[in-house]
Coordinates of C-alpha atoms and ligand atoms in Angstrom, one line a residue:
M1 CA -7.6 -39.4 -50.3
S2 CA -7.6 -35.6 -50.6
A3 CA -10.7 -33.5 -51.4
A4 CA -11.6 -32.8 -55.1
P5 CA -11.2 -29.1 -56.0
E6 CA -14.9 -28.7 -56.5
A7 CA -15.6 -30.2 -53.0
K8 CA -17.3 -27.9 -50.4
Y9 CA -14.5 -28.6 -48.0
T10 CA -10.7 -28.7 -47.7
E11 CA -8.5 -31.2 -45.9
E12 CA -6.5 -29.6 -43.1
T13 CA -3.8 -30.8 -40.8
V14 CA -4.0 -30.8 -37.0
L15 CA -1.1 -28.7 -35.7
W16 CA -1.5 -29.2 -32.0
V17 CA -3.9 -30.5 -29.4
E18 CA -4.1 -29.4 -25.8
R19 CA -6.2 -31.3 -23.3
H20 CA -7.1 -29.1 -20.3
T21 CA -9.4 -31.4 -18.4
P22 CA -10.9 -34.8 -19.4
K23 CA -13.7 -33.0 -21.2
L24 CA -12.1 -29.7 -22.3
M25 CA -9.7 -29.4 -25.2
T26 CA -8.3 -26.8 -27.6
F27 CA -6.7 -27.6 -30.9
A28 CA -5.5 -25.8 -34.0
I29 CA -5.5 -26.8 -37.7
T30 CA -3.9 -25.3 -40.8
R31 CA -5.7 -22.4 -42.4
P32 CA -6.1 -22.4 -46.1
E33 CA -5.1 -19.1 -47.7
S34 CA -8.7 -18.7 -49.1
Y35 CA -10.5 -19.3 -45.7
R36 CA -12.2 -16.1 -44.6
F37 CA -14.3 -15.6 -41.4
S38 CA -15.3 -12.7 -39.2
A39 CA -14.6 -12.9 -35.4
G40 CA -17.7 -14.4 -33.9
Q41 CA -18.4 -16.9 -36.7
F42 CA -18.1 -20.7 -36.7
S43 CA -16.6 -23.3 -38.9
R44 CA -18.0 -26.6 -39.8
L45 CA -15.5 -29.3 -39.1
G46 CA -15.8 -32.9 -40.3
F47 CA -14.3 -36.4 -40.4
R48 CA -14.8 -39.3 -42.7
D49 CA -16.9 -41.7 -40.9
G50 CA -17.4 -45.2 -42.4
S51 CA -18.7 -44.6 -45.9
G52 CA -20.0 -41.1 -45.0
F53 CA -19.0 -38.0 -43.0
I54 CA -19.6 -36.5 -39.7
W55 CA -19.9 -32.7 -39.5
R56 CA -20.4 -30.3 -36.5
A57 CA -20.1 -26.5 -35.9
Y58 CA -17.2 -25.0 -33.9
S59 CA -16.7 -21.3 -33.2
V60 CA -13.3 -20.0 -34.3
V61 CA -11.3 -19.0 -31.3
S62 CA -8.4 -17.5 -33.2
A63 CA -8.3 -13.9 -34.6
E64 CA -9.4 -13.1 -38.1
Y65 CA -5.7 -12.4 -39.0
A66 CA -4.3 -15.6 -37.4
D67 CA -2.3 -18.0 -39.6
T68 CA -4.0 -21.0 -38.1
L69 CA -7.5 -21.9 -37.0
E70 CA -8.0 -22.6 -33.3
Y71 CA -11.0 -24.2 -31.7
F72 CA -12.3 -25.1 -28.2
A73 CA -14.3 -28.3 -27.7
V74 CA -16.3 -29.6 -24.8
L75 CA -16.4 -33.3 -25.1
I76 CA -19.8 -34.9 -24.6
E77 CA -20.3 -38.3 -23.2
N78 CA -21.4 -40.7 -26.0
G79 CA -21.3 -37.9 -28.5
P80 CA -20.3 -39.1 -32.0
M81 CA -18.1 -36.1 -32.8
S82 CA -16.7 -35.9 -29.3
A83 CA -15.4 -39.5 -29.7
K84 CA -13.5 -38.4 -32.8
L85 CA -12.1 -35.3 -31.1
A86 CA -11.1 -37.3 -28.0
A87 CA -8.8 -39.3 -30.2
L88 CA -7.4 -36.3 -32.1
Q89 CA -3.6 -36.0 -32.5
S90 CA -1.3 -33.6 -34.2
G91 CA -0.8 -34.7 -37.8
D92 CA -4.3 -36.0 -38.2
T93 CA -6.6 -34.7 -41.0
V94 CA -9.7 -32.6 -40.3
L95 CA -12.2 -31.6 -43.0
L96 CA -13.0 -27.9 -43.1
D97 CA -16.2 -26.6 -44.8
K98 CA -15.0 -23.8 -47.1
T99 CA -17.7 -21.4 -45.7
A100 CA -17.7 -19.9 -42.2
T101 CA -21.1 -18.8 -40.9
G102 CA -22.8 -16.9 -38.1
F103 CA -24.3 -13.5 -37.2
L104 CA -22.8 -13.1 -33.7
L105 CA -20.9 -10.1 -35.0
P106 CA -20.4 -7.0 -32.7
E107 CA -20.0 -4.7 -35.7
R108 CA -23.7 -5.3 -36.4
F109 CA -24.4 -2.9 -33.5
A110 CA -24.4 0.5 -35.1
D111 CA -24.4 2.3 -31.7
G112 CA -24.0 1.7 -28.0
R113 CA -20.9 2.3 -25.7
D114 CA -20.7 -0.7 -23.4
L115 CA -20.5 -4.2 -24.9
V116 CA -21.5 -7.1 -22.5
M117 CA -20.7 -10.6 -23.7
L118 CA -22.5 -13.4 -21.8
C119 CA -21.6 -17.0 -22.3
T120 CA -21.6 -20.5 -20.8
G121 CA -19.2 -23.4 -21.4
S122 CA -17.9 -23.5 -25.0
G123 CA -19.9 -20.3 -25.7
I124 CA -16.8 -18.3 -24.8
A125 CA -15.1 -19.4 -28.0
P126 CA -16.5 -16.6 -30.3
F127 CA -15.7 -14.0 -27.7
L128 CA -12.1 -15.0 -27.5
S129 CA -11.8 -14.3 -31.2
I130 CA -13.7 -11.0 -30.9
L131 CA -11.4 -9.9 -28.1
E132 CA -8.4 -10.1 -30.5
Q133 CA -9.9 -7.6 -32.9
P134 CA -8.7 -4.1 -32.2
E135 CA -11.7 -2.5 -33.9
I136 CA -14.0 -3.8 -31.1
W137 CA -11.9 -2.3 -28.4
Q138 CA -11.7 1.0 -30.3
R139 CA -15.5 0.9 -31.0
F140 CA -16.7 0.4 -27.4
D141 CA -15.9 2.4 -24.3
S142 CA -16.1 -0.8 -22.2
L143 CA -16.1 -4.5 -22.7
T144 CA -17.5 -7.0 -20.1
L145 CA -17.1 -10.7 -20.5
A146 CA -19.1 -13.0 -18.1
H147 CA -18.3 -16.7 -18.5
S148 CA -20.4 -19.2 -16.6
V149 CA -19.2 -22.7 -15.9
S150 CA -20.2 -25.2 -13.2
Y151 CA -16.7 -25.7 -11.6
A152 CA -13.6 -23.6 -11.2
G153 CA -11.5 -26.2 -13.1
E154 CA -13.4 -25.3 -16.2
L155 CA -12.2 -21.7 -16.3
I156 CA -9.3 -22.6 -18.6
F157 CA -9.0 -19.2 -20.4
N158 CA -8.2 -16.9 -17.4
G159 CA -4.5 -16.9 -18.4
R160 CA -5.3 -16.2 -22.0
I161 CA -7.6 -13.3 -21.1
A162 CA -5.1 -11.8 -18.7
A163 CA -2.4 -12.1 -21.5
L164 CA -4.4 -9.8 -23.7
Q165 CA -2.8 -6.9 -21.8
A166 CA 0.4 -7.7 -23.6
H167 CA -1.2 -8.3 -26.9
P168 CA 0.4 -6.2 -29.7
L169 CA -2.8 -5.1 -31.2
V170 CA -5.3 -4.8 -28.3
G171 CA -3.0 -4.6 -25.2
E172 CA -3.3 -0.8 -25.1
Y173 CA -7.0 -1.0 -24.6
F174 CA -7.0 -3.8 -22.0
H175 CA -8.1 -1.4 -19.2
K176 CA -11.6 -1.3 -20.9
L177 CA -12.2 -5.0 -20.1
T178 CA -13.9 -6.5 -17.1
F179 CA -13.8 -10.3 -17.0
L180 CA -16.4 -11.9 -14.7
P181 CA -16.0 -15.6 -14.1
V182 CA -19.2 -17.2 -12.9
L183 CA -19.3 -20.6 -11.0
T184 CA -22.7 -22.3 -10.6
R185 CA -21.8 -25.4 -8.6
E186 CA -19.0 -24.3 -6.3
Q187 CA -17.6 -21.1 -4.9
A188 CA -14.2 -19.5 -5.4
A189 CA -12.7 -16.1 -4.6
G190 CA -13.4 -13.6 -7.4
A191 CA -16.2 -15.5 -9.1
L192 CA -19.9 -14.7 -9.1
N193 CA -22.1 -17.6 -7.9
K194 CA -25.5 -17.5 -9.6
R195 CA -26.6 -18.4 -13.2
L196 CA -26.5 -15.5 -15.7
P197 CA -30.2 -14.8 -15.9
E198 CA -30.4 -14.5 -12.2
L199 CA -27.4 -12.2 -12.1
L200 CA -29.1 -9.9 -14.5
K201 CA -32.3 -9.9 -12.6
N202 CA -30.7 -9.3 -9.2
G203 CA -28.3 -6.6 -10.4
G204 CA -25.3 -8.6 -9.4
L205 CA -23.8 -8.6 -12.9
A206 CA -24.2 -4.8 -13.4
A207 CA -22.7 -4.2 -10.0
A208 CA -19.7 -6.5 -10.7
A209 CA -19.2 -4.8 -14.0
G210 CA -19.5 -1.4 -12.4
K211 CA -22.1 -0.3 -14.9
T212 CA -25.7 0.7 -15.1
F213 CA -27.2 -1.3 -18.0
T214 CA -29.3 1.0 -20.2
P215 CA -30.9 0.5 -23.7
Q216 CA -29.1 3.7 -24.8
D217 CA -25.6 2.5 -23.9
T218 CA -25.5 -1.2 -23.3
R219 CA -25.3 -3.9 -26.0
F220 CA -25.5 -7.6 -25.2
M221 CA -24.2 -10.6 -27.0
I222 CA -25.2 -14.1 -25.7
C223 CA -23.8 -17.5 -26.6
G224 CA -23.9 -21.0 -25.1
N225 CA -26.3 -23.4 -23.6
P226 CA -29.6 -22.9 -25.5
A227 CA -31.6 -22.9 -22.2
M228 CA -29.3 -20.2 -20.9
V229 CA -29.7 -18.2 -24.2
R230 CA -33.5 -18.4 -23.9
D231 CA -33.6 -17.5 -20.2
T232 CA -31.1 -14.7 -20.5
F233 CA -32.9 -13.2 -23.5
Q234 CA -36.1 -13.3 -21.5
A235 CA -34.5 -11.6 -18.5
L236 CA -33.2 -8.8 -20.8
L237 CA -36.6 -8.4 -22.5
D238 CA -38.1 -8.0 -19.0
M239 CA -35.5 -5.3 -18.3
G240 CA -36.6 -3.4 -21.3
F241 CA -34.0 -4.5 -23.9
A242 CA -34.9 -5.7 -27.4
M243 CA -33.5 -8.1 -30.0
H244 CA -31.2 -6.5 -32.5
R245 CA -32.2 -6.9 -36.2
N246 CA -30.4 -5.1 -39.0
R247 CA -33.5 -3.2 -40.0
I248 CA -34.9 -2.8 -36.4
P249 CA -31.9 -2.0 -34.2
G250 CA -32.0 -3.3 -30.6
Q251 CA -29.6 -4.2 -27.9
I252 CA -29.4 -8.1 -27.9
M253 CA -27.6 -10.5 -30.3
M254 CA -27.5 -14.2 -29.5
E255 CA -26.5 -17.6 -30.8
N256 CA -27.2 -21.1 -29.4
G257 CA -23.9 -22.7 -28.7
F258 CA -25.3 -26.2 -29.5
Ligands
LIG1 C1 -23.4 -22.6 -34.0 C2 -22.7 -23.6 -33.1 C3 -21.4 -23.4 -32.7 C4 -20.8 -24.4 -31.9 N1 -19.6 -24.2 -31.4 C5 -19.0 -25.1 -30.6 C6 -17.7 -24.9 -30.0 O1 -17.1 -23.9 -30.3 N2 -17.2 -25.8 -29.1 C7 -17.9 -26.9 -28.8 O2 -17.4 -27.8 -28.0 N3 -19.1 -27.2 -29.4 C8 -19.7 -26.3 -30.2 N4 -20.9 -26.6 -30.8 C9 -21.5 -27.9 -30.6 C10 -20.8 -28.9 -31.5 O3 -21.3 -28.6 -32.8 C11 -21.2 -30.4 -31.2 O4 -22.6 -30.5 -31.1 C12 -20.5 -30.9 -30.0 O5 -19.1 -30.9 -30.1 C13 -20.9 -32.3 -29.6 O6 -20.9 -33.1 -30.7 P1 -21.2 -34.7 -30.6 O7 -21.4 -35.3 -31.9 O8 -20.2 -35.3 -29.7 O9 -22.6 -34.7 -29.8 P2 -24.0 -34.1 -30.4 O10 -24.8 -35.3 -30.7 O11 -23.8 -33.1 -31.4 O12 -24.6 -33.5 -29.1 C14 -25.2 -34.3 -28.0 C15 -25.7 -33.4 -26.9 O13 -24.6 -32.8 -26.2 C16 -24.9 -31.5 -25.7 N5 -23.9 -30.6 -26.2 C17 -23.5 -30.5 -27.5 N6 -22.5 -29.5 -27.6 C18 -22.3 -29.1 -26.4 C19 -21.4 -28.1 -25.8 N7 -20.5 -27.4 -26.6 N8 -21.5 -27.9 -24.5 C20 -22.3 -28.5 -23.7 N9 -23.2 -29.4 -24.2 C21 -23.2 -29.7 -25.5 C22 -26.3 -31.2 -26.2 O14 -27.3 -31.4 -25.2 C23 -26.5 -32.1 -27.4 O15 -27.8 -32.4 -27.6 C24 -21.5 -25.6 -31.6 C25 -22.8 -25.8 -32.1 C26 -23.4 -24.9 -32.9 C27 -24.8 -25.1 -33.4
LIG2 N1 -24.1 -35.4 -15.2 C1 -23.9 -34.2 -14.7 O1 -24.1 -33.9 -13.6 C2 -23.5 -33.1 -15.7 C3 -23.1 -31.9 -15.1 C4 -22.7 -30.9 -16.0 C5 -22.7 -31.1 -17.3 N2 -23.0 -32.3 -17.8 C6 -22.9 -32.6 -19.3 O2 -21.6 -32.3 -19.7 C7 -21.7 -31.7 -21.0 C8 -21.0 -30.4 -21.0 O3 -21.6 -29.5 -20.0 P1 -21.0 -28.1 -19.7 O4 -21.0 -28.0 -18.2 O5 -19.7 -27.8 -20.4 O6 -22.1 -27.2 -20.3 P2 -23.5 -26.7 -19.7 O7 -24.2 -27.9 -19.1 O8 -24.2 -25.9 -20.7 O9 -23.1 -25.7 -18.4 C9 -22.3 -24.6 -18.6 C10 -22.8 -23.5 -17.7 O10 -24.1 -23.1 -18.2 C11 -25.0 -23.0 -17.1 N3 -26.4 -23.2 -17.5 C12 -27.0 -24.3 -17.9 N4 -28.3 -24.1 -18.2 C13 -28.5 -22.8 -17.9 C14 -29.7 -21.9 -17.9 N5 -30.9 -22.3 -18.3 N6 -29.5 -20.6 -17.5 C15 -28.3 -20.2 -17.1 N7 -27.2 -20.9 -17.0 C16 -27.3 -22.2 -17.4 C17 -24.5 -24.1 -16.1 O11 -25.0 -23.9 -14.9 P3 -25.3 -25.2 -13.9 O12 -24.0 -25.6 -13.4 O13 -26.2 -24.6 -12.8 O14 -26.0 -26.2 -14.7 C18 -23.0 -23.9 -16.2 O15 -22.6 -22.8 -15.5 C19 -23.2 -31.6 -21.3 O16 -23.5 -32.8 -22.1 C20 -23.9 -31.7 -20.0 O17 -25.2 -32.3 -20.2 C21 -23.4 -33.3 -17.0

C-alpha cells in the first residue's frame, strides 16, 4: 500500500541499519528528490500501526546535500516507536512526513565568531549534520562541540567526527573544531566529567575549549535532554547571555531533543 500523491508523507525504503549498542542505532532511508531540509532540522518518521500510524521526530544526521537521509536513535525501554525501530531492517518501509521542521539553525546568528554546540545523548544528531556544511566552518572562527553521555560506550561518533578532517568540503577547516566528550557516570582519559551546566558555571568547558565565552563573540546552540536544555539555558542567562530571537538578537538557540 503506497501513499496517495496528496498524502502528507512519502514511503521510503530503509537502506541500512547499524546497531552500535543495545540502545543506540543509526539508519538511513531513501531521500525523495523533493525532500528539502536545513542542517539542524528534524524529520517526522512514521510507521503504520494497527489501523493508524505512529509518528515521532528525528533530527537529520546527514548533510543537506546527501543523497540519503540518516538518523540516530536512542531506544527507550517500553517506548512505542523504539519497539518499531528495534525491529528495523534494511528493505523495510518508513513513512517520511514531507516537511522538515526546526529552528536550530546556526545561520540565524547574524554575528559572533565562536560557535559552541552543547548536547546530550541523541541531541548530537543536528550538530553532526551542521558540521558537514562548509558555510558554518567559513562563517565562524572556531567551533566547539561538547557531547554529554553517561558512559564512554555511548560516544559512538568519535570516529565520524575525527573523519571530518578528510571530508572533501569541510576538511580544510577541521583545525577550527574542538570536540569535547563529556562523561557523567564514569571517567575516561580525554573526557570531561561533570554535567554541562556545571561545566559552564565552573569554567571547565571554556578552559577545555581554550576560549573566553563573551556575549560579543560566543554563540551557543543547545540540544538534548529537556532538563539539560533548561538548566544550561539558565546557567548561560546567569552568565549574562540572552536567548536569540530573530528580531531581538541574542547568543543562545536551543531545542528540546525529546
Ligand atoms: C524535535 C525532536 C527531535 C528529536 N530527535 C531525535 C533523534 O534525533 N533521535 C532520537 O533518538 N530521538 C529523537 N527525538 C525523540 C523521538 O521523537 C522519540 O520520542 C523517541 O525515539 C522515543 O520514542 P518512543 O515512542 O519509543 O517513546 P516516547 O513515548 O516518545 O518517549 C518516552 C520517554 O522516553 C524519553 N526519551 C524520548 N526520546 C529520548 C531520547 N532521544 N533520549 C533520551 N530519552 C528519550 C522521554 O523521557 C520520553 O518521555 C526527538 C524529539 C523531538 C521533539
Ligand atoms: N535506569 C537508568 O539508570 C537509566 C540511566 C540512564 C538513562 N536511562 C534511560 O535511558 C534512556 C536514554 O537515556 P540517555 O542516557 O541516552 O539520555 P539522557 O538520560 O538524557 O542522558 C544523556 C546525558 O544527559 C545528561 N543529563 C541528564 N539530565 C541533565 C541535566 N538536567 N543537566 C545536564 N545534563 C543532564 C546525562 O547525565 P547523567 O548521566 O548525570 O544523568 C547524560 O550525560 C532514557 O529513557 C533514560 O531515562 C535510564
